[in-house]
Short mmCIF file of C-alpha atoms in Angstrom, two decimals:
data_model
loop_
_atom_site.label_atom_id
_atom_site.label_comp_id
_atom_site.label_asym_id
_atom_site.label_seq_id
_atom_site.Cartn_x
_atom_site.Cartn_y
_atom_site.Cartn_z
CA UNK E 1 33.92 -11.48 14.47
CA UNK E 2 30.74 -12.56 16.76
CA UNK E 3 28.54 -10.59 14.44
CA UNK E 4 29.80 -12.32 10.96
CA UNK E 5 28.99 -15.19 12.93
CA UNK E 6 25.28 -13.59 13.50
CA UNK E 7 24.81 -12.66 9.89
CA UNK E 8 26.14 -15.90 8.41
CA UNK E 9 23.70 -17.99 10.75
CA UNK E 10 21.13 -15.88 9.46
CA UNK E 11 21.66 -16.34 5.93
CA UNK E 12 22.58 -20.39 6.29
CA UNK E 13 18.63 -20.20 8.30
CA UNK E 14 16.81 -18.31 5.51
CA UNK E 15 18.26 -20.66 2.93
CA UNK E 16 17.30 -23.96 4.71
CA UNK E 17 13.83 -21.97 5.05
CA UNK E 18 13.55 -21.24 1.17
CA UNK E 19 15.26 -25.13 0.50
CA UNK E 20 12.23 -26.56 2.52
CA UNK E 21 9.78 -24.28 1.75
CA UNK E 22 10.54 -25.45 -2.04
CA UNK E 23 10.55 -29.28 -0.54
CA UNK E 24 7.06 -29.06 0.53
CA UNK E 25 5.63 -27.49 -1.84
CA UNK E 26 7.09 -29.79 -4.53
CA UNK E 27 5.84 -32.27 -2.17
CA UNK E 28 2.11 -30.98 -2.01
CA UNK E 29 1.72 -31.61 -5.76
CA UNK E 30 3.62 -35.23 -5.51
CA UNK E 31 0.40 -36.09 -3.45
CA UNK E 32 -2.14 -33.62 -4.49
CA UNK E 33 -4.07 -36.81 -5.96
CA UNK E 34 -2.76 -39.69 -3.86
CA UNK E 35 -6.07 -40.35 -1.81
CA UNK E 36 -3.87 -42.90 -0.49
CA UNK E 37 -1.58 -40.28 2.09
CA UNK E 38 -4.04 -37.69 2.71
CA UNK E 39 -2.42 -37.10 5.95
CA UNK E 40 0.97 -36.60 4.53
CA UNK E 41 -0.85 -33.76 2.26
CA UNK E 42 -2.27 -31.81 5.04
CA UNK E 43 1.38 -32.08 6.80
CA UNK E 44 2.94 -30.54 3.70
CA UNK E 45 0.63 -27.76 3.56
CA UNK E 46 1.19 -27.07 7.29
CA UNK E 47 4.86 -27.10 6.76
CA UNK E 48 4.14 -24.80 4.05
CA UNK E 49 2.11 -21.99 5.97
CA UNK E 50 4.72 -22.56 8.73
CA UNK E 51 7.68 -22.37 7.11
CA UNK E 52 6.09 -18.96 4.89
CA UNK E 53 5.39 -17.53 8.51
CA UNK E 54 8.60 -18.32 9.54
CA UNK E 55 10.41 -16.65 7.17
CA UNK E 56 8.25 -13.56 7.23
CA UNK E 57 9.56 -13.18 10.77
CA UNK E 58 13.26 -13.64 9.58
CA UNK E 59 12.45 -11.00 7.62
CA UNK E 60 11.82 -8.51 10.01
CA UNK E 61 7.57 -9.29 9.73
CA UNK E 62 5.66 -9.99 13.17
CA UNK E 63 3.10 -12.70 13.23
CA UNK E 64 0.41 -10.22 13.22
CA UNK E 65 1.75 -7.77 10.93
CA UNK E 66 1.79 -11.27 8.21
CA UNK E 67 -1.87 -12.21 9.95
CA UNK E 68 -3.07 -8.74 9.05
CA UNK E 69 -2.01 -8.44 5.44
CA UNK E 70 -3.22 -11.95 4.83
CA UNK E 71 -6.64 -10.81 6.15
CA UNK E 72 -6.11 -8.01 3.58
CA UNK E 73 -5.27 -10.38 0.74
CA UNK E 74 -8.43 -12.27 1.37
CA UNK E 75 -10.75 -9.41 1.48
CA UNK E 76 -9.39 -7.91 -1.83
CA UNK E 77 -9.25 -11.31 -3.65
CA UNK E 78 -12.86 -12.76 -2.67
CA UNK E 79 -14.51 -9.02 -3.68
CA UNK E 80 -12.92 -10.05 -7.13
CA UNK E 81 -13.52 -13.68 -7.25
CA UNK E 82 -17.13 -14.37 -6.70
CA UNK E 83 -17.57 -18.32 -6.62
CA UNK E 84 -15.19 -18.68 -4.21
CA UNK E 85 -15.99 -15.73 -1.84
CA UNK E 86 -17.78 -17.77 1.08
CA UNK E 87 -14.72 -19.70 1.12
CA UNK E 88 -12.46 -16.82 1.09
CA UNK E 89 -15.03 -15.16 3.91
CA UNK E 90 -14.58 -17.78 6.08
CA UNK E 91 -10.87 -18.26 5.93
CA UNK E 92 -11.13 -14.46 6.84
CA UNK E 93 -13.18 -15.48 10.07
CA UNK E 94 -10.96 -18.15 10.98
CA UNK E 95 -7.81 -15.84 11.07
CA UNK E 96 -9.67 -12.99 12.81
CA UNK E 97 -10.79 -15.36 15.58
CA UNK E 98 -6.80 -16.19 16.44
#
C-alpha cells in the first residue's frame, strides 16, 4: 500500500511540474515585450530552466547527465547556426565553468 502511495506522489509531482512548467512559459510570452516587468521576465525564465531541470531528475536524469547533453545541444546547434554561434559559445562556457 506504502508504495501506491510512492508512485501516486510521484505522478501528482510530475504533473504540477508539467502544469507550471506550461504556466511560465505561457507567462514568458505575456511579458516578452512589457519593458515595464523586466524582472518578472527573467523570474519566469528561471522558473522555466528550473522547473525543466527538475523534472529531468524526476525522470531518472542527474544534474550533470542534463548539464552534459545541454553542452552537447549547444555545440551541435551553434556549428549549424552561424550568427548566433558566439552566443551559443559562450552559453557553452558558462555551463562548463559550473
Amino acid at each position: 500500500m506504502e508504495n501506491n502511495f510512492d508512485i501516486m506522489r510521484n505522478i501528482k509531482s510530475l504533473e504540477n511540474l508539467k502544469v507550471e512548467l506550461l504556466s511560465k512559459t505561457a507567462s514568458v510570452f505575456k511579458n516578452f515585450n512589457n519593458d515595464e516587468l523586466p524582472q518578472e521576465l527573467i523570474d519566469d525564465i528561471c522558473h522555466v530552466i528550473i522547473i525543466g531541470y527538475l523534472l529531468g531528475n524526476k525522470l531518472g536524469y542527474d544534474f550533470k547527465e542534463i548539464d552534459d547533453e545541454i553542452l552537447k545541444r549547444i555545440r551541435s546547434i551553434s556549428a549549424e547556426i552561424e550568427e548566433d554561434a558566439q552566443n551559443y559559445r559562450e552559453l557553452a562556457e558558462h555551463i562548463k565553468k559550473r
